[in-house]
CSV table of C-alpha atoms in Angstrom, one decimal:
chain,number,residue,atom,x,y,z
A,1,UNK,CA,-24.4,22.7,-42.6
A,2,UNK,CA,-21.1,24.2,-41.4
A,3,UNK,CA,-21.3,26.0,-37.8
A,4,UNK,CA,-18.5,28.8,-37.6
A,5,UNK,CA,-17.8,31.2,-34.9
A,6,UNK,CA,-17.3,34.4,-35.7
A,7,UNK,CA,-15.0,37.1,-34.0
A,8,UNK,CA,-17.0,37.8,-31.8
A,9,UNK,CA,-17.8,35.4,-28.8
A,10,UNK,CA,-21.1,33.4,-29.4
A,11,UNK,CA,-22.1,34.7,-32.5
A,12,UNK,CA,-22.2,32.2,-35.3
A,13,UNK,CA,-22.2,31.8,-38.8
A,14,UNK,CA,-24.3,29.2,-40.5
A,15,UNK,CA,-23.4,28.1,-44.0
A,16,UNK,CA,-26.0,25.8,-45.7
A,17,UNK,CA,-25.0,22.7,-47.7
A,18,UNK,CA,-27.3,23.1,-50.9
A,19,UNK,CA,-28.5,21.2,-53.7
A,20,UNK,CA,-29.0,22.4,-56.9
A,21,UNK,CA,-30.5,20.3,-59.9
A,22,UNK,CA,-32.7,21.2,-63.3
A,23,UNK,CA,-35.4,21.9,-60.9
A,24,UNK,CA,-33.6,24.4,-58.5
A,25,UNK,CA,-32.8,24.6,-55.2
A,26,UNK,CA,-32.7,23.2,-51.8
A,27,UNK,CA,-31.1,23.7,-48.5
A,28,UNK,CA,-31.4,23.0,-44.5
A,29,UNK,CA,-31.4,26.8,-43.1
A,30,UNK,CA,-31.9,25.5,-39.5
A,31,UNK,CA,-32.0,22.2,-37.9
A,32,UNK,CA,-32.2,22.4,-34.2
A,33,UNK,CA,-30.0,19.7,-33.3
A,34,UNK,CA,-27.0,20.4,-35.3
A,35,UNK,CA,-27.7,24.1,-34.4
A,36,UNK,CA,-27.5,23.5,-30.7
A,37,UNK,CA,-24.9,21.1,-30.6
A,38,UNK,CA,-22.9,23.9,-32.2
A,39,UNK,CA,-23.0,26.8,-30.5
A,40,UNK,CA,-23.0,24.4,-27.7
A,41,UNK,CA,-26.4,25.9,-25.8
A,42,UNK,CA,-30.5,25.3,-26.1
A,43,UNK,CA,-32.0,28.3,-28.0
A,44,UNK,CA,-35.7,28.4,-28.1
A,45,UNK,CA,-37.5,30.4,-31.0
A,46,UNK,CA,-40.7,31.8,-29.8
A,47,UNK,CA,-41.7,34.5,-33.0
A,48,UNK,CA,-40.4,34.9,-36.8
A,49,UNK,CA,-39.9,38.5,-38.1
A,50,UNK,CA,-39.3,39.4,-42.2
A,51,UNK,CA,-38.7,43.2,-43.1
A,52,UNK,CA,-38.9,44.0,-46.6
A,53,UNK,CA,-36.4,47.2,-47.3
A,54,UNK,CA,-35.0,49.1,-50.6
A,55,UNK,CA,-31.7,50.1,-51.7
A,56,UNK,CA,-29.8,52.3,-49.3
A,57,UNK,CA,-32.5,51.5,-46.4
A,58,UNK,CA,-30.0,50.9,-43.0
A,59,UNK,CA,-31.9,49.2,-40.4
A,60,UNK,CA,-30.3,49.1,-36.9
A,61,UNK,CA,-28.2,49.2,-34.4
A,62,UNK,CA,-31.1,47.1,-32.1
A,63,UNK,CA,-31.6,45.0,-28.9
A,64,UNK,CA,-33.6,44.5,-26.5
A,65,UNK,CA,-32.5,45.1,-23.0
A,66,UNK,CA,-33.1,43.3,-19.9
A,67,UNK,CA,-35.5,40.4,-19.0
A,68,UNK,CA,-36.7,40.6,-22.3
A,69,UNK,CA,-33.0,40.7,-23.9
A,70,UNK,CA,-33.2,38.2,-27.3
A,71,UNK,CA,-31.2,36.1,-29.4
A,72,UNK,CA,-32.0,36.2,-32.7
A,73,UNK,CA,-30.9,33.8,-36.2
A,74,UNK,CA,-30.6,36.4,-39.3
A,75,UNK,CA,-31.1,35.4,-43.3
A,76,UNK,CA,-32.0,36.7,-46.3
A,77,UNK,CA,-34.7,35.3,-48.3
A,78,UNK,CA,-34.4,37.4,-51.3
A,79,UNK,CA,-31.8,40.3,-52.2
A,80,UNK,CA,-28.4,41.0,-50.5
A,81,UNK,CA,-27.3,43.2,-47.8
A,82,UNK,CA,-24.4,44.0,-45.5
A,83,UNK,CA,-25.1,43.0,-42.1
A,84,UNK,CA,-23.3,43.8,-38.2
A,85,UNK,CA,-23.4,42.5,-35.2
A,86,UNK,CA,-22.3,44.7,-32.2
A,87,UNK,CA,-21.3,42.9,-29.0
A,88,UNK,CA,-22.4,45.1,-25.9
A,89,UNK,CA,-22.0,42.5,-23.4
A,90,UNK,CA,-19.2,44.3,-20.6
A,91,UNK,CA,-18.2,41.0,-19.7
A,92,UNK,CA,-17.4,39.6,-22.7
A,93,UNK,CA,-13.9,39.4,-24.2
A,94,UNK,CA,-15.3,40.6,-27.4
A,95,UNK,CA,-16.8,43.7,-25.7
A,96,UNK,CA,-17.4,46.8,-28.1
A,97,UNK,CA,-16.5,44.9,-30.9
A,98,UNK,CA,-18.0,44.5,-34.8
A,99,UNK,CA,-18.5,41.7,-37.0
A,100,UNK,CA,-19.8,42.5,-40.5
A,101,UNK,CA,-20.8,39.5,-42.9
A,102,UNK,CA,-22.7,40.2,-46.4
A,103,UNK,CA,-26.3,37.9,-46.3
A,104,UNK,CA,-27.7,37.6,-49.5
A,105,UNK,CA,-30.0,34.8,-51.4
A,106,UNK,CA,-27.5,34.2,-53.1
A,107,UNK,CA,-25.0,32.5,-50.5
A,108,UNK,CA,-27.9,31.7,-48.1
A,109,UNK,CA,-25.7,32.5,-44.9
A,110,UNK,CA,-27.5,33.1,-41.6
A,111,UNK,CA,-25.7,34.3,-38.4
A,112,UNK,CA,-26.9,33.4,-34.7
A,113,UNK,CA,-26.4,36.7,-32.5
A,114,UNK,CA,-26.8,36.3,-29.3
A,115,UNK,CA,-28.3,37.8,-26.4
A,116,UNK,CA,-26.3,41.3,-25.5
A,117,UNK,CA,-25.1,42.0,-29.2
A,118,UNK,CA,-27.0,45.0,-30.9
A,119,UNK,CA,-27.9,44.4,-34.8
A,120,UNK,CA,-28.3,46.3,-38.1
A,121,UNK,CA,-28.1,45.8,-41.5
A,122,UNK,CA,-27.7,48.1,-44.7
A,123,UNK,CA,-29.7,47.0,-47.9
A,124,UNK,CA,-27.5,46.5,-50.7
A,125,UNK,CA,-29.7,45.3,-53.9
A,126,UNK,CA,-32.6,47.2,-55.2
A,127,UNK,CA,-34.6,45.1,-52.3
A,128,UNK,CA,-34.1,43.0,-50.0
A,129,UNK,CA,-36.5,40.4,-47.6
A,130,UNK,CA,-34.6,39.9,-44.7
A,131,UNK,CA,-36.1,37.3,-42.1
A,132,UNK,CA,-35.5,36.9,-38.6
A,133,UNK,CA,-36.2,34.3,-35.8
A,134,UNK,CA,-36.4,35.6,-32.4
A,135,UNK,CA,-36.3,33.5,-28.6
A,136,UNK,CA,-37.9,36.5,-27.0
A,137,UNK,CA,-41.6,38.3,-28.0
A,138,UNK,CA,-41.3,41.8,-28.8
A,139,UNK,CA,-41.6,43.9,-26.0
A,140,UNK,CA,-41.9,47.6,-26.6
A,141,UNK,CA,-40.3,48.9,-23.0
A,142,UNK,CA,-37.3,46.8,-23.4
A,143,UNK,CA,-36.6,47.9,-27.1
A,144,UNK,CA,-32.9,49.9,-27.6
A,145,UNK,CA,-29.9,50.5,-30.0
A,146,UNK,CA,-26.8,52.4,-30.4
A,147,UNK,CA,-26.5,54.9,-33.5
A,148,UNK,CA,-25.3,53.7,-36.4
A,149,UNK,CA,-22.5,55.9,-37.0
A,150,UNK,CA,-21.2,56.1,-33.5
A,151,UNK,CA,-17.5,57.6,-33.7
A,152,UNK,CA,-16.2,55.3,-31.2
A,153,UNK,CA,-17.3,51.6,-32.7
A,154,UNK,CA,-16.2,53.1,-36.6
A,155,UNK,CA,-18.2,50.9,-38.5
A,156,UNK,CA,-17.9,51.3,-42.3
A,157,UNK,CA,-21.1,50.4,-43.6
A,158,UNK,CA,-19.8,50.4,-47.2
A,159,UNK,CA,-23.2,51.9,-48.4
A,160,UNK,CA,-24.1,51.6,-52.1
A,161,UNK,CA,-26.1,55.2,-51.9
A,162,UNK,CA,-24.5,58.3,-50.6
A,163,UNK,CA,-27.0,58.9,-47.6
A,164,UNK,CA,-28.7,55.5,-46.3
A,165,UNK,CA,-32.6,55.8,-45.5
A,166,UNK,CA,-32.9,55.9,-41.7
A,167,UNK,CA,-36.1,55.9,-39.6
A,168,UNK,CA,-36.3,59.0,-37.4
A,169,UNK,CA,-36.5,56.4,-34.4
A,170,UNK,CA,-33.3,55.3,-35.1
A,171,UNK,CA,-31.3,58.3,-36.1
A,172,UNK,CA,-32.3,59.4,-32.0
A,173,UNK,CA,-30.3,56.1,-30.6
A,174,UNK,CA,-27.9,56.6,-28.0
A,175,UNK,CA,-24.0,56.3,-28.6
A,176,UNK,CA,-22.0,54.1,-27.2
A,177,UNK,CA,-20.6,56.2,-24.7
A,178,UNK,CA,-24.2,57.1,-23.8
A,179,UNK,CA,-25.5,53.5,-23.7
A,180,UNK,CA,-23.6,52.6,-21.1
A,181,UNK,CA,-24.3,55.9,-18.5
């Protein structure tokens, strides 16, 4: 398992070693003690998430705020899409920064995004199961985001469809600017 810090500060990429015979495959996708020793921190998952989009489906920019504020470790279990990590964190050196990394079933990459970093990721294959582990419940009060195509954080979501599927919840998320008033 190789443990890579991404450009932005705390966020990690996690690259499987796999083994492939006649009969398949099989990999590590998370071993706490090589995780931990890693990114240098204990993380504890408390709840497991899977969404299940189609093509063109963009999912995102979300956090949750606050007390309830989460950590999450993303991967695809089937399918491929194009996935970005915000950092929202004022303090941070990496402040209002992207990081965009594709995740597919293919190359079995997860990435650890810490707590302060807004998420979203755009399905690229006809479908795509994208799982989630989470050291924080779900707490509806706390839930936020940023809009997707905010004009200040310019992320190029290299979409495969000419107008990605977006929920009416998140097409009514705050800017940048606006987050932070």
């Amino acid at each position: 398992m190789k443990i890579t810090e991404t450009s932005l500060k705390g966020c990690f990429i996690i690259q499987p070693r796999l083994f492939r015979d006649e009969r398949g495959l099989f990999f590590e996708s998370y071993q706490q003690k090589k995780f931990e020793s890693a990114i240098g921190k204990e993380v504890h998952f408390v709840q497991d998430n899977i969404s299940v989009s189609k093509k063109g489906v963009l999912r995102g920019l979300h956090l949750q705020t606050g007390l309830h504020a989460q950590a999450k470790l993303v991967q695809v279990a089937h399918g491929e899409v194009l996935d970005v990590v915000v950092d929202l964190r004022p303090e941070s050196p990496t402040f209002g920064q992207h990081f965009k990394q594709i995740l597919s079933s293919e190359n079995r990459t997860s990435i650890f995004i810490p707590k302060g970093m807004a998420h979203g990721f755009l399905t690229l294959s006809e479908e795509a199961t994208f799982m989630y582990k989470c050291d924080a419940f779900y707490n509806l009060a706390s839930e936020s985001g940023i809009i997707y195509n905010d004009e200040d954080l310019k992320i190029d979501w290299e979409s495969p469809v000419e107008s990605p599927i977006i929920s009416e919840k998140d097409k009514l998320l705050p800017t940048f600017k606006e987050f932070f008033k």
